[in-house]
mmCIF file of C-alpha atoms and ligand atoms in Angstrom:
data_model
loop_
_atom_site.group_PDB
_atom_site.id
_atom_site.type_symbol
_atom_site.label_atom_id
_atom_site.label_comp_id
_atom_site.label_asym_id
_atom_site.label_seq_id
_atom_site.Cartn_x
_atom_site.Cartn_y
_atom_site.Cartn_z
ATOM 1 C CA MET A 1024 129.797 91.485 62.891
ATOM 2 C CA HIS A 1025 127.142 88.458 62.929
ATOM 3 C CA LYS A 1026 127.008 87.310 66.562
ATOM 4 C CA PRO A 1027 130.238 84.629 66.971
ATOM 5 C CA THR A 1028 130.085 81.378 68.205
ATOM 6 C CA LEU A 1029 133.212 79.655 69.958
ATOM 7 C CA TYR A 1030 133.805 76.184 70.034
ATOM 8 C CA THR A 1031 136.139 75.417 72.817
ATOM 9 C CA ALA A 1032 136.885 73.278 75.749
ATOM 10 C CA VAL A 1033 138.399 74.030 79.456
ATOM 11 C CA PRO A 1034 141.351 73.991 79.576
ATOM 12 C CA SER A 1035 142.302 75.196 76.210
ATOM 13 C CA ARG A 1036 143.892 77.446 73.719
ATOM 14 C CA GLY A 1037 139.836 78.532 73.209
ATOM 15 C CA GLY A 1038 140.645 80.378 76.775
ATOM 16 C CA MET A 1039 142.737 82.868 74.375
ATOM 17 C CA VAL A 1040 139.520 83.499 72.714
ATOM 18 C CA LEU A 1041 137.656 84.058 75.150
ATOM 19 C CA TRP A 1042 140.015 86.814 76.688
ATOM 20 C CA MET A 1043 140.044 88.293 72.970
ATOM 21 C CA LEU A 1044 136.062 88.598 73.144
ATOM 22 C CA ALA A 1045 136.532 90.222 76.123
ATOM 23 C CA GLU A 1046 138.759 92.929 75.204
ATOM 24 C CA CYS A 1047 136.657 93.501 72.171
ATOM 25 C CA GLY A 1048 133.246 93.531 74.634
ATOM 26 C CA THR A 1049 131.390 91.859 72.194
ATOM 27 C CA PRO A 1050 128.506 89.176 72.547
ATOM 28 C CA TYR A 1051 129.222 85.619 71.807
ATOM 29 C CA ASP A 1052 127.593 82.028 72.278
ATOM 30 C CA THR A 1053 129.389 79.195 73.444
ATOM 31 C CA VAL A 1054 129.613 75.274 72.880
ATOM 32 C CA VAL A 1055 131.858 73.860 75.019
ATOM 33 C CA LEU A 1056 133.477 70.353 73.746
ATOM 34 C CA LYS A 1057 134.873 67.558 76.121
ATOM 35 C CA LEU A 1058 138.690 66.672 74.355
ATOM 36 C CA GLY A 1059 138.646 63.389 73.734
ATOM 37 C CA GLU A 1060 134.914 62.769 74.101
ATOM 38 C CA ASN A 1061 133.132 64.832 71.375
ATOM 39 C CA ASN A 1062 135.757 66.621 69.365
ATOM 40 C CA ARG A 1063 136.231 63.947 67.203
ATOM 41 C CA SER A 1064 132.427 63.405 66.398
ATOM 42 C CA PRO A 1065 131.057 63.875 62.770
ATOM 43 C CA GLU A 1066 129.175 67.489 63.643
ATOM 44 C CA TYR A 1067 132.365 68.557 65.012
ATOM 45 C CA LEU A 1068 134.600 67.320 62.328
ATOM 46 C CA ALA A 1069 132.750 69.046 59.992
ATOM 47 C CA ILE A 1070 133.610 72.246 62.113
ATOM 48 C CA ASN A 1071 137.008 71.740 61.941
ATOM 49 C CA PRO A 1072 138.271 68.581 60.324
ATOM 50 C CA LEU A 1073 140.911 68.408 62.749
ATOM 51 C CA GLY A 1074 138.663 68.002 65.468
ATOM 52 C CA LYS A 1075 140.520 70.739 67.267
ATOM 53 C CA VAL A 1076 139.563 73.939 69.452
ATOM 54 C CA PRO A 1077 139.185 76.830 69.355
ATOM 55 C CA ALA A 1078 136.970 77.271 66.386
ATOM 56 C CA LEU A 1079 135.177 80.438 65.764
ATOM 57 C CA ASN A 1080 131.868 80.300 63.712
ATOM 58 C CA VAL A 1081 131.362 83.621 62.295
ATOM 59 C CA GLY A 1082 128.229 83.260 59.973
ATOM 60 C CA SER A 1083 129.456 82.787 56.956
ATOM 61 C CA LYS A 1084 132.625 80.871 57.471
ATOM 62 C CA ILE A 1085 134.070 78.689 60.050
ATOM 63 C CA LEU A 1086 137.939 80.555 62.058
ATOM 64 C CA THR A 1087 140.702 78.152 62.933
ATOM 65 C CA GLU A 1088 143.983 78.412 64.577
ATOM 66 C CA THR A 1089 143.862 81.092 67.277
ATOM 67 C CA VAL A 1090 146.346 83.759 66.220
ATOM 68 C CA ALA A 1091 144.261 84.072 63.107
ATOM 69 C CA ILE A 1092 141.274 84.231 65.085
ATOM 70 C CA ILE A 1093 142.597 86.889 67.388
ATOM 71 C CA THR A 1094 143.539 89.114 64.478
ATOM 72 C CA TYR A 1095 140.478 88.531 62.657
ATOM 73 C CA LEU A 1096 138.518 90.121 65.850
ATOM 74 C CA ALA A 1097 140.997 92.632 66.697
ATOM 75 C CA GLU A 1098 140.490 93.817 63.096
ATOM 76 C CA GLN A 1099 136.687 93.594 63.736
ATOM 77 C CA PHE A 1100 136.622 96.309 66.379
ATOM 78 C CA PRO A 1101 139.258 99.087 65.305
ATOM 79 C CA GLN A 1102 137.969 101.259 67.791
ATOM 80 C CA LYS A 1103 139.473 98.872 70.564
ATOM 81 C CA GLN A 1104 142.902 99.236 68.679
ATOM 82 C CA LEU A 1105 144.221 95.797 69.399
ATOM 83 C CA ILE A 1106 146.178 95.633 66.149
ATOM 84 C CA PRO A 1107 148.715 98.525 64.843
ATOM 85 C CA ALA A 1108 147.245 100.110 61.635
ATOM 86 C CA GLU A 1109 146.930 98.659 58.691
ATOM 87 C CA GLY A 1110 149.624 99.378 56.811
ATOM 88 C CA SER A 1111 152.360 100.442 59.227
ATOM 89 C CA ILE A 1112 155.602 99.149 60.346
ATOM 90 C CA GLU A 1113 154.305 98.418 63.298
ATOM 91 C CA ARG A 1114 151.692 96.069 61.616
ATOM 92 C CA GLY A 1115 154.395 94.185 59.809
ATOM 93 C CA GLU A 1116 156.214 94.076 63.278
ATOM 94 C CA TYR A 1117 152.539 92.335 64.248
ATOM 95 C CA TYR A 1118 152.788 89.888 61.583
ATOM 96 C CA ARG A 1119 156.808 89.117 62.450
ATOM 97 C CA TRP A 1120 155.953 88.251 65.851
ATOM 98 C CA MET A 1121 152.822 86.108 65.090
ATOM 99 C CA CYS A 1122 154.816 83.932 62.577
ATOM 100 C CA PHE A 1123 157.387 83.592 65.145
ATOM 101 C CA ALA A 1124 155.015 82.652 67.878
ATOM 102 C CA LEU A 1125 153.918 79.680 65.704
ATOM 103 C CA GLN A 1126 157.805 78.688 65.348
ATOM 104 C CA LEU A 1127 158.190 79.072 69.302
ATOM 105 C CA GLU A 1128 155.269 76.908 70.134
ATOM 106 C CA TYR A 1129 156.510 74.272 67.839
ATOM 107 C CA GLY A 1130 160.165 74.281 69.110
ATOM 108 C CA ALA A 1131 158.467 74.030 72.659
ATOM 109 C CA ILE A 1132 156.820 70.675 71.592
ATOM 110 C CA ASP A 1133 159.820 69.624 70.340
ATOM 111 C CA LYS A 1134 161.555 70.310 73.690
ATOM 112 C CA ARG A 1135 158.974 68.691 75.288
ATOM 113 C CA ARG A 1136 159.385 65.305 73.256
ATOM 114 C CA GLY A 1137 163.385 65.318 74.324
ATOM 115 C CA ILE A 1138 164.281 66.636 70.292
ATOM 116 C CA GLU A 1139 167.693 68.264 70.155
ATOM 117 C CA ASN A 1140 168.193 69.943 66.782
ATOM 118 C CA PRO A 1141 171.698 68.597 64.911
ATOM 119 C CA PRO A 1142 173.316 71.421 62.891
ATOM 120 C CA GLU A 1143 171.535 70.500 59.703
ATOM 121 C CA ILE A 1144 168.228 70.264 61.035
ATOM 122 C CA ARG A 1145 168.787 73.779 62.691
ATOM 123 C CA SER A 1146 169.676 75.620 59.509
ATOM 124 C CA SER A 1147 166.439 74.350 57.949
ATOM 125 C CA ILE A 1148 164.212 74.473 60.526
ATOM 126 C CA GLY A 1149 162.382 77.926 60.737
ATOM 127 C CA TYR A 1150 163.280 77.969 64.774
ATOM 128 C CA GLY A 1151 166.542 77.003 64.598
ATOM 129 C CA ASP A 1152 166.884 75.939 68.207
ATOM 130 C CA PHE A 1153 164.110 76.485 71.250
ATOM 131 C CA GLU A 1154 166.634 78.295 73.714
ATOM 132 C CA THR A 1155 167.921 80.780 70.797
ATOM 133 C CA ALA A 1156 164.937 81.487 69.702
ATOM 134 C CA LEU A 1157 163.344 81.965 73.102
ATOM 135 C CA ASN A 1158 166.185 84.350 73.848
ATOM 136 C CA VAL A 1159 165.397 86.275 70.940
ATOM 137 C CA LEU A 1160 161.932 86.482 72.363
ATOM 138 C CA ARG A 1161 163.610 87.555 75.694
ATOM 139 C CA THR A 1162 165.831 90.090 74.530
ATOM 140 C CA HIS A 1163 163.575 91.975 72.062
ATOM 141 C CA LEU A 1164 160.942 92.074 75.766
ATOM 142 C CA ASN A 1165 163.331 93.482 77.778
ATOM 143 C CA GLY A 1166 162.412 96.749 78.855
ATOM 144 C CA ARG A 1167 159.256 96.675 76.653
ATOM 145 C CA GLU A 1168 155.535 97.002 77.775
ATOM 146 C CA PHE A 1169 154.378 95.784 74.346
ATOM 147 C CA ILE A 1170 155.744 93.452 71.772
ATOM 148 C CA VAL A 1171 155.010 95.647 68.971
ATOM 149 C CA GLY A 1172 153.977 99.394 69.344
ATOM 150 C CA ASP A 1173 153.274 101.364 71.877
ATOM 151 C CA ARG A 1174 150.040 99.935 73.052
ATOM 152 C CA PHE A 1175 148.605 96.328 74.062
ATOM 153 C CA SER A 1176 147.876 94.226 71.043
ATOM 154 C CA ALA A 1177 146.213 91.077 69.981
ATOM 155 C CA MET A 1178 149.754 89.701 69.658
ATOM 156 C CA ASP A 1179 150.144 90.601 73.512
ATOM 157 C CA LEU A 1180 147.506 88.647 74.441
ATOM 158 C CA TYR A 1181 148.776 85.789 72.247
ATOM 159 C CA TYR A 1182 152.339 85.835 73.993
ATOM 160 C CA SER A 1183 151.100 86.450 77.535
ATOM 161 C CA GLY A 1184 149.118 83.218 76.584
ATOM 162 C CA LEU A 1185 152.040 81.402 75.165
ATOM 163 C CA LEU A 1186 154.376 82.173 77.873
ATOM 164 C CA ASP A 1187 151.683 81.161 80.400
ATOM 165 C CA TRP A 1188 151.400 77.883 79.043
ATOM 166 C CA LEU A 1189 155.114 77.406 78.647
ATOM 167 C CA ASN A 1190 156.148 78.454 81.993
ATOM 168 C CA LYS A 1191 153.033 76.005 83.591
ATOM 169 C CA MET A 1192 154.638 73.241 81.469
ATOM 170 C CA GLN A 1193 157.968 73.990 82.927
ATOM 171 C CA LEU A 1194 159.340 74.581 79.384
ATOM 172 C CA VAL A 1195 160.422 78.248 80.620
ATOM 173 C CA SER A 1196 162.291 78.549 83.853
ATOM 174 C CA ALA A 1197 161.104 81.400 86.351
ATOM 175 C CA ASP A 1198 162.418 84.554 84.015
ATOM 176 C CA GLU A 1199 162.461 88.313 85.548
ATOM 177 C CA VAL A 1200 161.559 89.337 81.514
ATOM 178 C CA PHE A 1201 158.788 87.167 81.293
ATOM 179 C CA ASP A 1202 157.376 86.933 84.280
ATOM 180 C CA ARG A 1203 157.220 91.109 84.109
ATOM 181 C CA TYR A 1204 155.729 90.965 80.758
ATOM 182 C CA THR A 1205 152.984 88.444 81.306
ATOM 183 C CA GLY A 1206 152.489 89.730 84.792
ATOM 184 C CA ARG A 1207 151.100 92.909 83.414
ATOM 185 C CA HIS A 1208 149.037 91.673 80.838
ATOM 186 C CA LEU A 1209 147.383 88.494 82.095
ATOM 187 C CA ALA A 1210 146.201 91.315 84.862
ATOM 188 C CA ARG A 1211 143.798 93.074 82.707
ATOM 189 C CA ALA A 1212 140.527 93.157 83.488
ATOM 190 C CA ALA A 1213 138.996 91.105 80.308
ATOM 191 C CA HIS A 1214 141.546 88.436 81.039
ATOM 192 C CA LEU A 1215 140.002 88.093 84.653
ATOM 193 C CA GLN A 1216 136.954 88.457 83.085
ATOM 194 C CA SER A 1217 137.595 85.455 80.982
ATOM 195 C CA LEU A 1218 138.744 83.114 83.555
ATOM 196 C CA GLU A 1219 135.561 83.817 85.266
ATOM 197 C CA GLN A 1220 133.540 82.995 82.256
ATOM 198 C CA GLU A 1221 136.068 79.553 81.821
ATOM 199 C CA LYS A 1222 134.877 78.610 85.416
ATOM 200 C CA VAL A 1223 131.307 78.810 84.163
ATOM 201 C CA LEU A 1224 132.183 76.982 81.245
ATOM 202 C CA ALA A 1225 133.767 74.405 82.744
ATOM 203 C CA GLU A 1226 130.876 73.602 85.243
ATOM 204 C CA SER A 1227 128.423 73.453 81.838
ATOM 205 C CA VAL A 1228 129.929 70.386 80.594
HETATM 206 N N1 LIG B 338 147.082 75.490 65.903
HETATM 207 C C1 LIG B 338 145.595 75.619 66.842
HETATM 208 C C2 LIG B 338 145.907 74.062 67.716
HETATM 209 C C3 LIG B 338 144.814 74.009 68.038
HETATM 210 C C4 LIG B 338 144.920 72.980 69.503
HETATM 211 O O1 LIG B 338 146.024 72.025 69.539
HETATM 212 N N2 LIG B 338 144.181 72.529 70.316
HETATM 213 C C5 LIG B 338 143.848 71.562 71.638
HETATM 214 C C6 LIG B 338 143.163 72.300 72.843
HETATM 215 S S1 LIG B 338 144.359 73.934 72.836
HETATM 216 C C7 LIG B 338 143.053 70.504 70.895
HETATM 217 O O2 LIG B 338 141.875 71.128 70.723
HETATM 218 N N3 LIG B 338 143.405 69.340 71.123
HETATM 219 C C8 LIG B 338 142.451 68.243 71.107
HETATM 220 C C9 LIG B 338 142.887 67.163 70.007
HETATM 221 O O3 LIG B 338 143.680 67.385 69.317
HETATM 222 O O4 LIG B 338 142.056 66.284 70.056
HETATM 223 C C10 LIG B 338 145.387 76.507 67.311
HETATM 224 O O5 LIG B 338 146.506 77.714 67.666
HETATM 225 O O6 LIG B 338 144.315 77.052 67.660
#
């Protein structure tokens, strides 16, 4: 793979990509933006027209959307086994939980805005209602180490990052199942390494 360049900000979802790059053990360059200052510059809008981070320049193309970036990276480094085998049912489950994560994320934002979905909206909006969706995840993770299959994948990385964020935003209260799940994965060496890298990047801007 072409040496990628990560456009990020600290703190931001870019932290998850730093973690993933550390899991892959691949060299990369970084460009650190200051949100609200230079992420809407014409130069950056040419990279991501939404003016958001993270974005990953992989040479011929730019990738955006954190979960797409980490999934792409997982596929680039098959020897790291960070995504279930192509064509396996576990890969299907990986996609299931990938789509579910995005629903949950927007359910959380709705909750943060104090939006309670009335029944007619619940029946058409993908996540239904936030608490029920969260409970589906909790029930799935109860007694499991990994969200799919029997080894750590990029989807565990994404859910650990998402649940950690929901916890910090106080959108999920202290919970034994989530705490055990995220605690295990956030303690991974690659995550700790990415936190150190984030500190360095924060000081560079
Ligand atoms: N769907 C995108 C969301 C990206 C996003 O919202 N990034 C935030 C930081 S975590 C951002 O760049 N905000 C700055 C802005 O919108 O001005 C992803 O998953 O990567």
